[in-house]
């Protein structure tokens, strides 16, 4: 472990040297650079140590825009890495807390492994393209990105190095007595054939209910109603380790870290997988504490798999969010569908299934950040057509075709006879753990880039307050009228309707300084101030519920003292803007 | 159950320096809490209890201010492996009655244990006691200026305006008490009670009444937002920070559920103790004077009322309680939002029993014993001498969790209406605020200063209005005179002992091993619940918080089950004779020793029996020999 930082540093030096001495390739592909400072491939899955190494390399190679920190240690003693990406040069660091920030995480369900790689790719792409690409540079200067690639680092390694299906482990590894028999994790699945995956068990049985598929004989299909099959299926590979008559009923875990968040949390009898109480999973607690301490977080993205979905909350049917917020999601999500062919933008509760205590619902409600879950990996990608009937996964037929034609049969462990301690001779075989939820090598990079592009666009659409213009008019000897036009040229309001309803974060404020006395203030949605609203308290610091997308807000002060005046907009989620009036007061046209 | 005589705690308290303390406290706190233990004394008291061999003192965690969250474990032997009851003291942190009672109950249980020795209830069960679950908040009751606040000291933006703790209450008239202001205002919601103008009630259109006052907590509008004292120092209320019916964005509910060191420490500890079958708490969300509402139907996926199947048990227990605490009308049970006692049932899955610590006697029916009580007499000795000493009255603040900090504080005299039960409004003629009227009478009778007469005050925030400061002294209705505490604790202790006797009690009522020939045996067992309570409540079963009730078979070397499993799930056994029957086919070598059966789970306890293989074979042979069938071949446990 001691060699790691040194190794990173060495790589960094090599990379810098390479940059300095080799001329840039004349011909750059569009997308990612051909001559990155940190060389990285995007066609394989990094384990915890490899991901850690890459994060350290990125942070070392781009110190002016990167900061790597750990929020603490996981249950299995792994670091909870957060990479902050934003302009950190002198004068910028001080502004960090007032820049709208975007949270990106992956792998809270650790078996959904490419989620981590999309976040790593995002870190790599943002840092490599900073200074090369104008949009990326602007984004990194204006915004702050908090990237947490591995929300469940222990289970990521467990998925890779312990025998599993593609579905496990979904949760964390703290022992839980799933079957409530007083013993913890005493009956996991068992890798009887030693191939690293948990596949299926079958016995040859002339009266069985399953028969081989006519085109893919390794695959079993149900026998017709009027025929007998050739096999009986015995379920997932395993033995009854604790002699309770049930097989594989209490494996590592189980609690679901994405049913552990405070909003609409319900205990396990309502929401399977809920642990003890919200944020009772300590890794989540670290994340929540970090997020709550960074109130500037205005957008969030959480990566999952599978099925090709862009999901918005609410997760529970009895939960309703204001229509105005849903409209914002609609605008963002519809664009996402176009950027991610095969992906469908939808609502979790109504169109997928109910989720109580999901992470992104908490982001929307209790953090005040618009947040999506992307379910990575769409069956559309197998043959670039909508799969008929496979839902989250491709149909069995398509999976087998793809396996045979494009994976050269690598997705499947052939049936092989083994001695089962309880059943005698059985055959073991079936789909490997690295197939079903995650793209094969050659589809991974595209998955990373397209999803990142959607997320960066969402990040760009976080609110950003501007003082569009100011106007100073002299009303009489010592009374001036100062008018400011405020804008937010982004698709997201400075405060969501939910935020306004519950005062989740403090309201926006517009302040005026430089006057001898602020006599009164008013606001208007119209430049004519035809129906102005009086500001009843603290006219020097005008409270605004929000600044809506492309809807100007006009603020007018009646002040004594000829200026110049300093105006400042403070928005927790929308950043700050300042402006000093420079113009000479004009005489008021009226009166 | 017979009870030995109890000694009063008063001499101990005196020895601990009570008198010295009383003279050093601020006048208001000392007046309210005269005879109550200081923080240091309370700690000493717990340490002293822990010297008893059946008691140990441990720490569940440390609060933000560094105070220990204390746990007393009363039990003999391996206490954590016996069925247990958890007793919670000051769940409403600013009501110190709960913790004083909890410590006294510990003392009294230990005396029972000493007297009864081998018959001691602590032989079979464990009693966990957390007397002060939120010590930082409880500590604030001793502050120089008396206030009703039950929150810890976490800096909080209660009004969510971006500023933290910027507008606290002030003791404007310098009497050492944050009381209330009533501001003359013809559009105000409040008016004097028709029976007693000191008490304020809401004007009702149905009575053609007109309001005369608006009401605020004593203080100034420090941040100029035209709200008074809406964001004072602190904090989070332990009893609003739990997961059941959590009040999102509530001013005292915390940033999220179980956010505080104290709630987390207690939830983590409790949820890892699968031997706890019931929780007894002193809280405003009480269900012992009157059970909580019951679902008429199945109640949907998320349960918000007591499940039908549990209702009878709660009713029976409530009746037992009411017999002991006869004729004491408790105020309505308070809102469940984020509260501990409802959490204990709905999310923690245990029998949750909650009592007001103390209830002020009803004005109409002054308690006989109460009236007779001679203050100079110590509640010496016999518990029967003081059976109804002090269970009447008002131990809490029922409307509290329903309102945010500001509204709540503005609620005049925060007392009897506003319960979770919305129908129980103050609409019934002049029964409105009956507990407050009773409290006024009782204060007078008992010579206690519990009410501050309304007095005009020149308030700069209200230059054109008449402002009067006064009203009920915060928390005066929660704290009985200290010399009543022993007697009240005595009653709760007796009730607790009765309650413990109602627990589920398992028995392997019959067990048989019958030889069928050829080394094949039929194993049969009946497990019966002889206790009153079922082995788990319906909510306990649904919540999956407890271990399953299981019957474990241990076979001798070479034995093999042909049907059935080594661990059989028995489901739930109803109370008063609920039974389950299990059979297995077993293959055993002829020279095998014995088959062992063990039934139970940690919150119910275990029972076991052993069956000799040899005697089963003998029985079978003798059955063959005699032409009549024999039912033997059985050994019964016991």
Tab-separated table of N, CA and C in Angstrom, chain B residues 437-506:
chain	number	residue	atom	x	y	z
B	437	UNK	N	-57.910	24.129	34.581
B	437	UNK	CA	-58.737	24.593	35.700
B	437	UNK	C	-58.432	23.742	36.937
B	438	UNK	N	-58.328	22.438	36.706
B	438	UNK	CA	-58.012	21.543	37.818
B	438	UNK	C	-56.649	21.881	38.405
B	439	UNK	N	-55.723	22.186	37.519
B	439	UNK	CA	-54.370	22.491	37.983
B	439	UNK	C	-54.390	23.733	38.873
B	440	UNK	N	-55.174	24.730	38.472
B	440	UNK	CA	-55.243	25.952	39.275
B	440	UNK	C	-55.773	25.649	40.675
B	441	UNK	N	-56.837	24.850	40.715
B	441	UNK	CA	-57.396	24.466	42.014
B	441	UNK	C	-56.363	23.719	42.849
B	442	UNK	N	-55.705	22.794	42.174
B	442	UNK	CA	-54.761	21.954	42.912
B	442	UNK	C	-53.575	22.769	43.436
B	443	UNK	N	-53.089	23.679	42.596
B	443	UNK	CA	-51.991	24.542	43.045
B	443	UNK	C	-52.389	25.265	44.335
B	444	UNK	N	-53.627	25.755	44.324
B	444	UNK	CA	-54.115	26.488	45.486
B	444	UNK	C	-54.170	25.598	46.727
B	445	UNK	N	-54.794	24.431	46.524
B	445	UNK	CA	-54.911	23.459	47.622
B	445	UNK	C	-53.558	23.085	48.194
B	446	UNK	N	-52.632	22.812	47.278
B	446	UNK	CA	-51.351	22.277	47.711
B	446	UNK	C	-50.371	23.386	48.087
B	447	UNK	N	-50.792	24.621	47.899
B	447	UNK	CA	-49.912	25.739	48.241
B	447	UNK	C	-48.695	25.832	47.338
B	448	UNK	N	-48.900	25.501	46.070
B	448	UNK	CA	-47.785	25.507	45.120
B	448	UNK	C	-47.945	26.687	44.179
B	449	UNK	N	-46.845	27.367	43.907
B	449	UNK	CA	-46.917	28.463	42.943
B	449	UNK	C	-46.779	27.858	41.544
B	450	UNK	N	-47.891	27.714	40.858
B	450	UNK	CA	-47.849	27.113	39.526
B	450	UNK	C	-48.338	28.057	38.453
B	451	UNK	N	-48.821	29.215	38.896
B	451	UNK	CA	-49.403	30.151	37.933
B	451	UNK	C	-48.939	31.562	38.264
B	452	UNK	N	-48.595	32.305	37.222
B	452	UNK	CA	-48.188	33.696	37.411
B	452	UNK	C	-49.337	34.589	36.976
B	453	UNK	N	-49.846	35.404	37.885
B	453	UNK	CA	-50.946	36.283	37.498
B	453	UNK	C	-50.525	37.179	36.335
B	454	UNK	N	-51.457	37.434	35.451
B	454	UNK	CA	-51.150	38.295	34.297
B	454	UNK	C	-50.838	39.699	34.798
B	455	UNK	N	-49.713	40.238	34.375
B	455	UNK	CA	-49.333	41.588	34.811
B	455	UNK	C	-48.896	42.415	33.631
B	456	UNK	N	-49.350	43.639	33.621
B	456	UNK	CA	-49.049	44.503	32.480
B	456	UNK	C	-47.562	44.739	32.349
B	457	UNK	N	-47.145	44.813	31.097
B	457	UNK	CA	-45.730	45.058	30.815
B	457	UNK	C	-45.644	45.996	29.619
B	458	UNK	N	-44.736	46.966	29.716
B	458	UNK	CA	-44.589	47.945	28.658
B	458	UNK	C	-43.650	47.375	27.600
B	459	UNK	N	-44.218	46.821	26.545
B	459	UNK	CA	-43.406	46.065	25.578
B	459	UNK	C	-43.135	46.920	24.340
B	460	UNK	N	-41.867	47.189	24.062
B	460	UNK	CA	-41.564	48.073	22.926
B	460	UNK	C	-42.017	47.521	21.574
B	461	UNK	N	-42.156	46.197	21.454
B	461	UNK	CA	-42.613	45.641	20.179
B	461	UNK	C	-44.100	45.933	19.923
B	462	UNK	N	-44.830	46.296	21.013
B	462	UNK	CA	-46.278	46.512	20.874
B	462	UNK	C	-46.653	47.848	21.504
B	463	UNK	N	-46.199	48.933	20.895
B	463	UNK	CA	-46.358	50.240	21.552
B	463	UNK	C	-47.821	50.628	21.770
B	464	UNK	N	-48.721	50.161	20.908
B	464	UNK	CA	-50.101	50.622	21.024
B	464	UNK	C	-51.025	49.586	21.640
B	465	UNK	N	-50.446	48.542	22.176
B	465	UNK	CA	-51.303	47.481	22.698
B	465	UNK	C	-50.954	47.190	24.155
B	466	UNK	N	-51.913	46.634	24.843
B	466	UNK	CA	-51.678	46.226	26.225
B	466	UNK	C	-51.057	44.842	26.222
B	467	UNK	N	-49.929	44.740	26.863
B	467	UNK	CA	-49.270	43.434	26.945
B	467	UNK	C	-49.243	43.013	28.406
B	468	UNK	N	-49.676	41.775	28.660
B	468	UNK	CA	-49.583	41.226	30.016
B	468	UNK	C	-48.724	39.973	29.980
B	469	UNK	N	-47.890	39.854	30.994
B	469	UNK	CA	-47.038	38.658	31.079
B	469	UNK	C	-47.537	37.817	32.243
B	470	UNK	N	-47.625	36.515	32.019
B	470	UNK	CA	-48.093	35.631	33.085
B	470	UNK	C	-48.442	34.264	32.547
B	471	UNK	N	-49.337	33.591	33.217
B	471	UNK	CA	-49.774	32.272	32.779
B	471	UNK	C	-49.134	31.164	33.607
B	472	UNK	N	-49.338	29.965	33.158
B	472	UNK	CA	-48.823	28.816	33.904
B	472	UNK	C	-47.294	28.813	33.913
B	473	UNK	N	-46.741	28.445	35.015
B	473	UNK	CA	-45.296	28.300	35.097
B	473	UNK	C	-44.916	27.042	34.319
B	474	UNK	N	-43.997	27.178	33.376
B	474	UNK	CA	-43.665	26.036	32.541
B	474	UNK	C	-43.279	24.836	33.399
B	475	UNK	N	-43.803	23.710	33.027
B	475	UNK	CA	-43.438	22.430	33.627
B	475	UNK	C	-43.933	22.251	35.067
B	476	UNK	N	-44.690	23.241	35.581
B	476	UNK	CA	-45.188	23.086	36.953
B	476	UNK	C	-46.194	21.943	37.023
B	477	UNK	N	-46.898	21.712	35.916
B	477	UNK	CA	-47.901	20.639	35.923
B	477	UNK	C	-47.291	19.264	35.692
B	478	UNK	N	-45.991	19.245	35.389
B	478	UNK	CA	-45.322	17.961	35.143
B	478	UNK	C	-44.668	17.386	36.395
B	479	UNK	N	-44.365	18.262	37.335
B	479	UNK	CA	-43.518	17.827	38.445
B	479	UNK	C	-44.285	17.829	39.758
B	480	UNK	N	-44.542	16.657	40.299
B	480	UNK	CA	-45.200	16.603	41.611
B	480	UNK	C	-44.210	17.055	42.696
B	481	UNK	N	-44.731	17.424	43.856
B	481	UNK	CA	-43.800	17.716	44.954
B	481	UNK	C	-42.894	16.511	45.175
B	482	UNK	N	-41.632	16.783	45.459
B	482	UNK	CA	-40.650	15.690	45.482
B	482	UNK	C	-41.007	14.595	46.483
B	483	UNK	N	-41.673	14.973	47.568
B	483	UNK	CA	-41.940	13.938	48.576
B	483	UNK	C	-43.023	12.955	48.122
B	484	UNK	N	-43.633	13.235	46.979
B	484	UNK	CA	-44.604	12.284	46.440
B	484	UNK	C	-43.946	11.232	45.550
B	485	UNK	N	-42.705	11.479	45.165
B	485	UNK	CA	-42.103	10.632	44.120
B	485	UNK	C	-41.979	9.174	44.549
B	486	UNK	N	-41.588	8.943	45.792
B	486	UNK	CA	-41.432	7.550	46.241
B	486	UNK	C	-42.736	6.778	46.082
B	487	UNK	N	-43.808	7.408	46.507
B	487	UNK	CA	-45.097	6.728	46.453
B	487	UNK	C	-45.547	6.443	45.026
B	488	UNK	N	-45.317	7.426	44.152
B	488	UNK	CA	-45.714	7.217	42.758
B	488	UNK	C	-44.889	6.097	42.151
B	489	UNK	N	-43.588	6.130	42.430
B	489	UNK	CA	-42.699	5.099	41.896
B	489	UNK	C	-43.151	3.730	42.377
B	490	UNK	N	-43.555	3.679	43.632
B	490	UNK	CA	-44.030	2.447	44.238
B	490	UNK	C	-45.179	1.847	43.447
B	491	UNK	N	-46.102	2.700	43.077
B	491	UNK	CA	-47.260	2.224	42.329
B	491	UNK	C	-46.862	1.711	40.954
B	492	UNK	N	-46.004	2.467	40.287
B	492	UNK	CA	-45.556	2.025	38.969
B	492	UNK	C	-44.785	0.717	39.084
B	493	UNK	N	-44.001	0.605	40.149
B	493	UNK	CA	-43.199	-0.607	40.336
B	493	UNK	C	-44.124	-1.819	40.530
B	494	UNK	N	-45.135	-1.656	41.362
B	494	UNK	CA	-46.089	-2.754	41.564
B	494	UNK	C	-46.750	-3.144	40.248
B	495	UNK	N	-47.115	-2.110	39.475
B	495	UNK	CA	-47.780	-2.389	38.202
B	495	UNK	C	-46.818	-3.103	37.246
B	496	UNK	N	-45.565	-2.673	37.273
B	496	UNK	CA	-44.564	-3.312	36.408
B	496	UNK	C	-44.406	-4.784	36.736
B	497	UNK	N	-44.380	-5.089	38.032
B	497	UNK	CA	-44.223	-6.489	38.441
B	497	UNK	C	-45.425	-7.311	37.982
B	498	UNK	N	-46.589	-6.708	38.066
B	498	UNK	CA	-47.795	-7.391	37.598
B	498	UNK	C	-47.705	-7.627	36.084
B	499	UNK	N	-47.199	-6.623	35.419
B	499	UNK	CA	-47.055	-6.677	33.963
B	499	UNK	C	-46.099	-7.794	33.537
B	500	UNK	N	-45.009	-7.901	34.262
B	500	UNK	CA	-44.011	-8.917	33.906
B	500	UNK	C	-44.608	-10.314	34.003
B	501	UNK	N	-45.541	-10.466	34.926
B	501	UNK	CA	-46.180	-11.774	35.081
B	501	UNK	C	-47.072	-12.128	33.888
B	502	UNK	N	-47.413	-11.125	33.085
B	502	UNK	CA	-48.315	-11.374	31.950
B	502	UNK	C	-47.575	-11.858	30.718
B	503	UNK	N	-46.260	-11.925	30.790
B	503	UNK	CA	-45.487	-12.222	29.585
B	503	UNK	C	-45.759	-13.639	29.084
B	504	UNK	N	-45.426	-13.866	27.824
B	504	UNK	CA	-45.563	-15.204	27.251
B	504	UNK	C	-44.663	-16.170	28.012
B	505	UNK	N	-45.180	-17.367	28.258
B	505	UNK	CA	-44.379	-18.371	28.968
B	505	UNK	C	-44.471	-19.691	28.216
B	506	UNK	N	-43.359	-20.122	27.719
B	506	UNK	CA	-43.335	-21.319	26.879
B	506	UNK	C	-43.228	-22.579	27.706
